[in-house]
Amino acid sequence: MIDVRRAADRYAGGDPLTGITTRHAFSFGSFYDPDNIRFGPVLACNEELLAPGSGFDEHPHSHTEIVTWVVEGELTHRDSTTGHTSAVRPGDVQRLGSGSGARHVERNDGDRPLRFVQTWLAPLAAGGEPSYEVVRDLADGTPYEVPAAGAVLHVRRPGAGERFPVPAAERVYLHVVHGDLRLDGAELGPGDSARITGEKDLEVTAGSPGELLIWELPG
């Protein structure tokens, strides 16, 4: 089954008056849909746009693997639990494993807009010690494993006309960052996503140069 969700159907969130614009793919905060709580371990896939000088002050997380992909600008991350401070840029993957409890700050300390996609995944086992890492300049197609959630992220940046297979996992979550793509006859654009269950031999065809995040998920 392929369940396509459109960018226009995302829940509007954030706080635009303070420079934070968020688009949620799943129920989040005050936006509750009992039929759209999660997909496998994926609890959230948020598109975030932060104006210069804005951001999220220190706040807590627990029992969640939080993976961030910066699209443009630079994200400043400060983690008071593990003591890390990082500048995360386009092409970098950041992961915060919140374990039994972690606190962090996410801000745009730059002079231009910051845009990123953040995915939250439920771990296979709750609790544990918090952990943090940044992988710099992740190469196209290089798998990034999140063992705590049994998930693997594939970042693809196809050129126009390029075709490539979708992982043959029991569940796959696909998010289009930019570009025009075709998946099994469905046309997908920026912000669109597909929730794929029990499908094999699927291919993506790029109609224009693009970028997409593909999550290979456990059954």
mmCIF file of N, CA and C in Angstrom, residues 85-200:
data_model
loop_
_atom_site.group_PDB
_atom_site.id
_atom_site.type_symbol
_atom_site.label_atom_id
_atom_site.label_comp_id
_atom_site.label_asym_id
_atom_site.label_seq_id
_atom_site.Cartn_x
_atom_site.Cartn_y
_atom_site.Cartn_z
ATOM 1 N N THR A 85 27.738 21.285 21.903
ATOM 2 C CA THR A 85 27.311 22.455 21.144
ATOM 3 C C THR A 85 27.770 22.257 19.712
ATOM 4 N N SER A 86 26.843 22.360 18.765
ATOM 5 C CA SER A 86 27.175 22.080 17.371
ATOM 6 C C SER A 86 26.530 23.098 16.450
ATOM 7 N N ALA A 87 27.192 23.333 15.313
ATOM 8 C CA ALA A 87 26.608 24.071 14.200
ATOM 9 C C ALA A 87 26.327 23.053 13.104
ATOM 10 N N VAL A 88 25.062 22.866 12.783
ATOM 11 C CA VAL A 88 24.650 21.836 11.836
ATOM 12 C C VAL A 88 24.251 22.517 10.532
ATOM 13 N N ARG A 89 24.860 22.068 9.427
ATOM 14 C CA ARG A 89 24.701 22.730 8.130
ATOM 15 C C ARG A 89 24.097 21.770 7.105
ATOM 16 N N PRO A 90 23.692 22.284 5.946
ATOM 17 C CA PRO A 90 23.154 21.405 4.907
ATOM 18 C C PRO A 90 24.122 20.267 4.575
ATOM 19 N N GLY A 91 23.561 19.070 4.485
ATOM 20 C CA GLY A 91 24.372 17.892 4.230
ATOM 21 C C GLY A 91 24.755 17.128 5.478
ATOM 22 N N ASP A 92 24.557 17.752 6.662
ATOM 23 C CA ASP A 92 24.864 17.103 7.934
ATOM 24 C C ASP A 92 23.617 16.412 8.489
ATOM 25 N N VAL A 93 23.818 15.272 9.137
ATOM 26 C CA VAL A 93 22.746 14.599 9.870
ATOM 27 C C VAL A 93 23.050 14.703 11.361
ATOM 28 N N GLN A 94 22.092 15.191 12.112
ATOM 29 C CA GLN A 94 22.227 15.277 13.566
ATOM 30 C C GLN A 94 21.239 14.309 14.217
ATOM 31 N N ARG A 95 21.716 13.593 15.243
ATOM 32 C CA ARG A 95 20.827 12.705 16.001
ATOM 33 C C ARG A 95 20.986 12.954 17.494
ATOM 34 N N LEU A 96 19.867 13.183 18.148
ATOM 35 C CA LEU A 96 19.818 13.257 19.602
ATOM 36 C C LEU A 96 18.986 12.085 20.089
ATOM 37 N N GLY A 97 19.625 11.148 20.802
ATOM 38 C CA GLY A 97 18.891 10.083 21.463
ATOM 39 C C GLY A 97 18.576 10.539 22.873
ATOM 40 N N SER A 98 17.324 10.842 23.140
ATOM 41 C CA SER A 98 16.998 11.493 24.410
ATOM 42 C C SER A 98 16.994 10.531 25.589
ATOM 43 N N GLY A 99 16.943 9.221 25.330
ATOM 44 C CA GLY A 99 17.003 8.253 26.414
ATOM 45 C C GLY A 99 15.953 8.521 27.483
ATOM 46 N N SER A 100 16.356 8.410 28.733
ATOM 47 C CA SER A 100 15.412 8.629 29.835
ATOM 48 C C SER A 100 15.167 10.109 30.112
ATOM 49 N N GLY A 101 15.913 10.995 29.414
ATOM 50 C CA GLY A 101 15.674 12.423 29.573
ATOM 51 C C GLY A 101 16.840 13.264 29.096
ATOM 52 N N ALA A 102 16.559 14.261 28.262
ATOM 53 C CA ALA A 102 17.583 15.175 27.762
ATOM 54 C C ALA A 102 16.954 16.539 27.538
ATOM 55 N N ARG A 103 17.791 17.575 27.578
ATOM 56 C CA ARG A 103 17.338 18.938 27.331
ATOM 57 C C ARG A 103 18.258 19.567 26.295
ATOM 58 N N HIS A 104 17.663 20.361 25.379
ATOM 59 C CA HIS A 104 18.505 21.020 24.383
ATOM 60 C C HIS A 104 17.862 22.312 23.891
ATOM 61 N N VAL A 105 18.694 23.086 23.187
ATOM 62 C CA VAL A 105 18.293 24.355 22.570
ATOM 63 C C VAL A 105 18.524 24.225 21.070
ATOM 64 N N GLU A 106 17.596 24.739 20.264
ATOM 65 C CA GLU A 106 17.748 24.767 18.807
ATOM 66 C C GLU A 106 17.457 26.178 18.329
ATOM 67 N N ARG A 107 18.457 26.816 17.694
ATOM 68 C CA ARG A 107 18.287 28.208 17.316
ATOM 69 C C ARG A 107 18.889 28.496 15.937
ATOM 70 N N ASN A 108 18.404 29.594 15.370
ATOM 71 C CA ASN A 108 19.020 30.163 14.168
ATOM 72 C C ASN A 108 19.793 31.397 14.609
ATOM 73 N N ASP A 109 21.092 31.220 14.814
ATOM 74 C CA ASP A 109 21.927 32.344 15.212
ATOM 75 C C ASP A 109 22.566 33.029 14.016
ATOM 76 N N GLY A 110 22.169 32.622 12.815
ATOM 77 C CA GLY A 110 22.723 33.206 11.593
ATOM 78 C C GLY A 110 21.952 34.422 11.135
ATOM 79 N N ASP A 111 22.312 34.912 9.945
ATOM 80 C CA ASP A 111 21.682 36.122 9.410
ATOM 81 C C ASP A 111 20.769 35.829 8.229
ATOM 82 N N ARG A 112 20.452 34.563 8.015
ATOM 83 C CA ARG A 112 19.502 34.198 6.962
ATOM 84 C C ARG A 112 18.591 33.090 7.460
ATOM 85 N N PRO A 113 17.473 32.839 6.782
ATOM 86 C CA PRO A 113 16.525 31.841 7.275
ATOM 87 C C PRO A 113 17.161 30.456 7.404
ATOM 88 N N LEU A 114 16.666 29.728 8.370
ATOM 89 C CA LEU A 114 17.084 28.350 8.607
ATOM 90 C C LEU A 114 15.898 27.442 8.328
ATOM 91 N N ARG A 115 16.134 26.445 7.506
ATOM 92 C CA ARG A 115 15.085 25.478 7.191
ATOM 93 C C ARG A 115 15.624 24.080 7.447
ATOM 94 N N PHE A 116 14.851 23.271 8.174
ATOM 95 C CA PHE A 116 15.282 21.900 8.404
ATOM 96 C C PHE A 116 14.071 20.977 8.536
ATOM 97 N N VAL A 117 14.338 19.694 8.348
ATOM 98 C CA VAL A 117 13.331 18.645 8.519
ATOM 99 C C VAL A 117 13.753 17.813 9.719
ATOM 100 N N GLN A 118 12.829 17.602 10.653
ATOM 101 C CA GLN A 118 13.157 16.847 11.856
ATOM 102 C C GLN A 118 12.186 15.680 12.005
ATOM 103 N N THR A 119 12.776 14.495 12.158
ATOM 104 C CA THR A 119 11.993 13.274 12.312
ATOM 105 C C THR A 119 12.187 12.725 13.715
ATOM 106 N N TRP A 120 11.083 12.395 14.363
ATOM 107 C CA TRP A 120 11.114 11.777 15.690
ATOM 108 C C TRP A 120 10.728 10.314 15.550
ATOM 109 N N LEU A 121 11.529 9.431 16.178
ATOM 110 C CA LEU A 121 11.259 8.006 16.119
ATOM 111 C C LEU A 121 11.186 7.422 17.533
ATOM 112 N N ALA A 122 10.249 6.503 17.721
ATOM 113 C CA ALA A 122 10.149 5.805 19.000
ATOM 114 C C ALA A 122 11.235 4.735 19.062
ATOM 115 N N PRO A 123 11.954 4.631 20.170
ATOM 116 C CA PRO A 123 12.989 3.606 20.294
ATOM 117 C C PRO A 123 12.368 2.225 20.499
ATOM 118 N N LEU A 124 13.155 1.195 20.224
ATOM 119 C CA LEU A 124 12.694 -0.175 20.444
ATOM 120 C C LEU A 124 12.524 -0.456 21.930
ATOM 121 N N ALA A 125 13.356 0.187 22.762
ATOM 122 C CA ALA A 125 13.255 0.033 24.215
ATOM 123 C C ALA A 125 13.363 1.411 24.852
ATOM 124 N N ALA A 126 12.475 1.714 25.784
ATOM 125 C CA ALA A 126 12.474 3.023 26.431
ATOM 126 C C ALA A 126 13.641 3.142 27.410
ATOM 127 N N GLY A 127 13.988 4.392 27.726
ATOM 128 C CA GLY A 127 15.002 4.660 28.731
ATOM 129 C C GLY A 127 16.405 4.653 28.161
ATOM 130 N N GLY A 128 17.382 4.501 29.035
ATOM 131 C CA GLY A 128 18.779 4.499 28.621
ATOM 132 C C GLY A 128 19.414 5.865 28.759
ATOM 133 N N GLU A 129 20.725 5.908 28.519
ATOM 134 C CA GLU A 129 21.472 7.149 28.605
ATOM 135 C C GLU A 129 21.288 7.980 27.333
ATOM 136 N N PRO A 130 21.178 9.311 27.440
ATOM 137 C CA PRO A 130 21.112 10.160 26.250
ATOM 138 C C PRO A 130 22.389 10.027 25.414
ATOM 139 N N SER A 131 22.270 10.248 24.110
ATOM 140 C CA SER A 131 23.416 10.188 23.206
ATOM 141 C C SER A 131 23.235 11.224 22.111
ATOM 142 N N TYR A 132 24.351 11.591 21.493
ATOM 143 C CA TYR A 132 24.310 12.659 20.489
ATOM 144 C C TYR A 132 25.421 12.441 19.469
ATOM 145 N N GLU A 133 25.130 12.751 18.194
ATOM 146 C CA GLU A 133 26.176 12.730 17.175
ATOM 147 C C GLU A 133 25.767 13.574 15.976
ATOM 148 N N VAL A 134 26.779 14.022 15.242
ATOM 149 C CA VAL A 134 26.579 14.695 13.960
ATOM 150 C C VAL A 134 27.465 13.998 12.936
ATOM 151 N N VAL A 135 26.888 13.631 11.817
ATOM 152 C CA VAL A 135 27.651 13.101 10.689
ATOM 153 C C VAL A 135 27.714 14.199 9.637
ATOM 154 N N ARG A 136 28.938 14.604 9.306
ATOM 155 C CA ARG A 136 29.121 15.715 8.380
ATOM 156 C C ARG A 136 29.091 15.234 6.925
ATOM 157 N N ASP A 137 28.438 16.035 6.074
ATOM 158 C CA ASP A 137 28.462 15.825 4.619
ATOM 159 C C ASP A 137 28.118 14.391 4.243
ATOM 160 N N LEU A 138 26.951 13.940 4.653
ATOM 161 C CA LEU A 138 26.515 12.590 4.317
ATOM 162 C C LEU A 138 26.400 12.454 2.801
ATOM 163 N N ALA A 139 27.101 11.489 2.243
ATOM 164 C CA ALA A 139 27.117 11.307 0.793
ATOM 165 C C ALA A 139 25.781 10.751 0.296
ATOM 166 N N ASP A 140 25.452 11.078 -0.936
ATOM 167 C CA ASP A 140 24.207 10.622 -1.546
ATOM 168 C C ASP A 140 24.122 9.099 -1.473
ATOM 169 N N GLY A 141 23.004 8.613 -0.935
ATOM 170 C CA GLY A 141 22.772 7.177 -0.892
ATOM 171 C C GLY A 141 23.448 6.444 0.243
ATOM 172 N N THR A 142 24.286 7.128 1.028
ATOM 173 C CA THR A 142 24.944 6.469 2.147
ATOM 174 C C THR A 142 23.940 6.243 3.274
ATOM 175 N N PRO A 143 23.723 4.996 3.687
ATOM 176 C CA PRO A 143 22.728 4.760 4.751
ATOM 177 C C PRO A 143 23.206 5.282 6.099
ATOM 178 N N TYR A 144 22.281 5.887 6.834
ATOM 179 C CA TYR A 144 22.560 6.335 8.198
ATOM 180 C C TYR A 144 21.662 5.534 9.130
ATOM 181 N N GLU A 145 22.272 4.715 9.962
ATOM 182 C CA GLU A 145 21.513 3.812 10.825
ATOM 183 C C GLU A 145 21.170 4.467 12.163
ATOM 184 N N VAL A 146 19.957 4.203 12.604
ATOM 185 C CA VAL A 146 19.509 4.600 13.939
ATOM 186 C C VAL A 146 19.119 3.306 14.658
ATOM 187 N N PRO A 147 20.108 2.584 15.182
ATOM 188 C CA PRO A 147 19.842 1.252 15.750
ATOM 189 C C PRO A 147 18.823 1.261 16.879
ATOM 190 N N ALA A 148 18.793 2.328 17.667
ATOM 191 C CA ALA A 148 17.865 2.367 18.804
ATOM 192 C C ALA A 148 16.410 2.275 18.363
ATOM 193 N N ALA A 149 16.127 2.711 17.117
ATOM 194 C CA ALA A 149 14.765 2.651 16.589
ATOM 195 C C ALA A 149 14.616 1.576 15.514
ATOM 196 N N GLY A 150 15.688 0.851 15.213
ATOM 197 C CA GLY A 150 15.639 -0.161 14.162
ATOM 198 C C GLY A 150 15.404 0.429 12.788
ATOM 199 N N ALA A 151 15.845 1.668 12.574
ATOM 200 C CA ALA A 151 15.556 2.400 11.338
ATOM 201 C C ALA A 151 16.845 2.788 10.620
ATOM 202 N N VAL A 152 16.705 2.999 9.313
ATOM 203 C CA VAL A 152 17.834 3.435 8.486
ATOM 204 C C VAL A 152 17.349 4.581 7.597
ATOM 205 N N LEU A 153 18.108 5.678 7.583
ATOM 206 C CA LEU A 153 17.801 6.825 6.734
ATOM 207 C C LEU A 153 18.664 6.785 5.476
ATOM 208 N N HIS A 154 18.013 6.970 4.329
ATOM 209 C CA HIS A 154 18.710 7.111 3.052
ATOM 210 C C HIS A 154 18.397 8.502 2.512
ATOM 211 N N VAL A 155 19.408 9.312 2.299
ATOM 212 C CA VAL A 155 19.224 10.629 1.683
ATOM 213 C C VAL A 155 19.618 10.509 0.215
ATOM 214 N N ARG A 156 18.689 10.843 -0.666
ATOM 215 C CA ARG A 156 18.963 10.752 -2.098
ATOM 216 C C ARG A 156 18.845 12.130 -2.736
ATOM 217 N N ARG A 157 19.766 12.412 -3.663
ATOM 218 C CA ARG A 157 19.780 13.687 -4.395
ATOM 219 C C ARG A 157 19.865 13.386 -5.889
ATOM 220 N N PRO A 158 18.769 12.937 -6.479
ATOM 221 C CA PRO A 158 18.807 12.530 -7.887
ATOM 222 C C PRO A 158 18.874 13.704 -8.841
ATOM 223 N N GLY A 159 19.495 13.478 -9.982
ATOM 224 C CA GLY A 159 19.449 14.430 -11.077
ATOM 225 C C GLY A 159 18.204 14.207 -11.910
ATOM 226 N N ALA A 160 17.881 15.152 -12.774
ATOM 227 C CA ALA A 160 16.688 15.040 -13.629
ATOM 228 C C ALA A 160 16.770 13.763 -14.458
ATOM 229 N N GLY A 161 15.693 12.982 -14.443
ATOM 230 C CA GLY A 161 15.626 11.747 -15.206
ATOM 231 C C GLY A 161 16.205 10.534 -14.505
ATOM 232 N N GLU A 162 16.855 10.730 -13.375
ATOM 233 C CA GLU A 162 17.467 9.598 -12.668
ATOM 234 C C GLU A 162 16.394 8.738 -12.003
ATOM 235 N N ARG A 163 16.645 7.427 -12.025
ATOM 236 C CA ARG A 163 15.748 6.464 -11.379
ATOM 237 C C ARG A 163 16.530 5.670 -10.349
ATOM 238 N N PHE A 164 15.856 5.337 -9.232
ATOM 239 C CA PHE A 164 16.517 4.530 -8.215
ATOM 240 C C PHE A 164 15.453 3.769 -7.428
ATOM 241 N N PRO A 165 15.837 2.632 -6.846
ATOM 242 C CA PRO A 165 14.852 1.799 -6.139
ATOM 243 C C PRO A 165 14.545 2.312 -4.743
ATOM 244 N N VAL A 166 13.339 2.012 -4.291
ATOM 245 C CA VAL A 166 12.933 2.253 -2.910
ATOM 246 C C VAL A 166 13.310 1.015 -2.103
ATOM 247 N N PRO A 167 13.887 1.164 -0.915
ATOM 248 C CA PRO A 167 14.232 -0.012 -0.113
ATOM 249 C C PRO A 167 13.030 -0.935 0.075
ATOM 250 N N ALA A 168 13.288 -2.229 -0.014
ATOM 251 C CA ALA A 168 12.209 -3.219 0.098
ATOM 252 C C ALA A 168 11.991 -3.612 1.546
ATOM 253 N N ALA A 169 11.715 -2.634 2.389
ATOM 254 C CA ALA A 169 11.449 -2.884 3.805
ATOM 255 C C ALA A 169 9.952 -3.076 4.021
ATOM 256 N N GLU A 170 9.598 -3.608 5.182
ATOM 257 C CA GLU A 170 8.181 -3.787 5.482
ATOM 258 C C GLU A 170 7.458 -2.445 5.505
ATOM 259 N N ARG A 171 8.130 -1.434 6.050
ATOM 260 C CA ARG A 171 7.592 -0.076 6.021
ATOM 261 C C ARG A 171 8.660 0.882 5.508
ATOM 262 N N VAL A 172 8.235 1.862 4.720
ATOM 263 C CA VAL A 172 9.131 2.916 4.231
ATOM 264 C C VAL A 172 8.389 4.240 4.334
ATOM 265 N N TYR A 173 9.075 5.237 4.881
ATOM 266 C CA TYR A 173 8.515 6.597 4.928
ATOM 267 C C TYR A 173 9.375 7.483 4.041
ATOM 268 N N LEU A 174 8.765 8.129 3.071
ATOM 269 C CA LEU A 174 9.482 8.944 2.089
ATOM 270 C C LEU A 174 9.007 10.386 2.192
ATOM 271 N N HIS A 175 9.960 11.310 2.306
ATOM 272 C CA HIS A 175 9.650 12.744 2.419
ATOM 273 C C HIS A 175 10.428 13.504 1.353
ATOM 274 N N VAL A 176 9.725 14.310 0.560
ATOM 275 C CA VAL A 176 10.365 15.095 -0.494
ATOM 276 C C VAL A 176 10.804 16.440 0.076
ATOM 277 N N VAL A 177 12.105 16.704 0.024
ATOM 278 C CA VAL A 177 12.636 17.994 0.461
ATOM 279 C C VAL A 177 12.458 19.023 -0.645
ATOM 280 N N HIS A 178 12.928 18.694 -1.831
ATOM 281 C CA HIS A 178 12.651 19.541 -2.999
ATOM 282 C C HIS A 178 12.777 18.710 -4.266
ATOM 283 N N GLY A 179 12.232 19.243 -5.351
ATOM 284 C CA GLY A 179 12.221 18.536 -6.624
ATOM 285 C C GLY A 179 10.852 17.953 -6.931
ATOM 286 N N ASP A 180 10.699 17.494 -8.185
ATOM 287 C CA ASP A 180 9.473 16.852 -8.646
ATOM 288 C C ASP A 180 9.787 15.399 -8.956
ATOM 289 N N LEU A 181 9.064 14.493 -8.318
ATOM 290 C CA LEU A 181 9.372 13.072 -8.392
ATOM 291 C C LEU A 181 8.126 12.276 -8.751
ATOM 292 N N ARG A 182 8.360 11.084 -9.267
ATOM 293 C CA ARG A 182 7.262 10.164 -9.538
ATOM 294 C C ARG A 182 7.514 8.864 -8.786
ATOM 295 N N LEU A 183 6.507 8.401 -8.049
ATOM 296 C CA LEU A 183 6.573 7.150 -7.311
ATOM 297 C C LEU A 183 5.381 6.296 -7.715
ATOM 298 N N ASP A 184 5.644 5.226 -8.483
ATOM 299 C CA ASP A 184 4.587 4.297 -8.886
ATOM 300 C C ASP A 184 3.369 5.028 -9.459
ATOM 301 N N GLY A 185 3.624 6.014 -10.300
ATOM 302 C CA GLY A 185 2.549 6.758 -10.947
ATOM 303 C C GLY A 185 2.082 7.985 -10.201
ATOM 304 N N ALA A 186 2.468 8.138 -8.948
ATOM 305 C CA ALA A 186 2.075 9.314 -8.166
ATOM 306 C C ALA A 186 3.120 10.407 -8.316
ATOM 307 N N GLU A 187 2.654 11.618 -8.599
ATOM 308 C CA GLU A 187 3.547 12.765 -8.707
ATOM 309 C C GLU A 187 3.718 13.389 -7.316
ATOM 310 N N LEU A 188 4.975 13.577 -6.907
ATOM 311 C CA LEU A 188 5.271 14.135 -5.596
ATOM 312 C C LEU A 188 6.103 15.402 -5.741
ATOM 313 N N GLY A 189 5.795 16.402 -4.915
ATOM 314 C CA GLY A 189 6.539 17.647 -4.911
ATOM 315 C C GLY A 189 7.039 17.977 -3.521
ATOM 316 N N PRO A 190 7.659 19.149 -3.358
ATOM 317 C CA PRO A 190 8.235 19.523 -2.064
ATOM 318 C C PRO A 190 7.212 19.467 -0.931
ATOM 319 N N GLY A 191 7.600 18.811 0.165
ATOM 320 C CA GLY A 191 6.728 18.688 1.326
ATOM 321 C C GLY A 191 5.785 17.507 1.291
ATOM 322 N N ASP A 192 5.636 16.881 0.107
ATOM 323 C CA ASP A 192 4.803 15.682 0.018
ATOM 324 C C ASP A 192 5.535 14.500 0.648
ATOM 325 N N SER A 193 4.767 13.506 1.065
ATOM 326 C CA SER A 193 5.360 12.308 1.638
ATOM 327 C C SER A 193 4.557 11.093 1.208
ATOM 328 N N ALA A 194 5.154 9.914 1.404
ATOM 329 C CA ALA A 194 4.471 8.654 1.113
ATOM 330 C C ALA A 194 4.778 7.670 2.229
ATOM 331 N N ARG A 195 3.730 6.996 2.692
ATOM 332 C CA ARG A 195 3.852 5.956 3.707
ATOM 333 C C ARG A 195 3.620 4.625 2.983
ATOM 334 N N ILE A 196 4.656 3.828 2.895
ATOM 335 C CA ILE A 196 4.654 2.631 2.059
ATOM 336 C C ILE A 196 4.697 1.403 2.951
ATOM 337 N N THR A 197 3.766 0.478 2.715
ATOM 338 C CA THR A 197 3.684 -0.729 3.526
ATOM 339 C C THR A 197 3.634 -1.952 2.622
ATOM 340 N N GLY A 198 4.553 -2.888 2.837
ATOM 341 C CA GLY A 198 4.504 -4.178 2.164
ATOM 342 C C GLY A 198 4.654 -4.132 0.660
ATOM 343 N N GLU A 199 5.379 -3.148 0.125
ATOM 344 C CA GLU A 199 5.576 -3.032 -1.321
ATOM 345 C C GLU A 199 7.007 -3.406 -1.687
ATOM 346 N N LYS A 200 7.164 -4.009 -2.858
ATOM 347 C CA LYS A 200 8.484 -4.361 -3.370
ATOM 348 C C LYS A 200 8.633 -3.843 -4.788
#
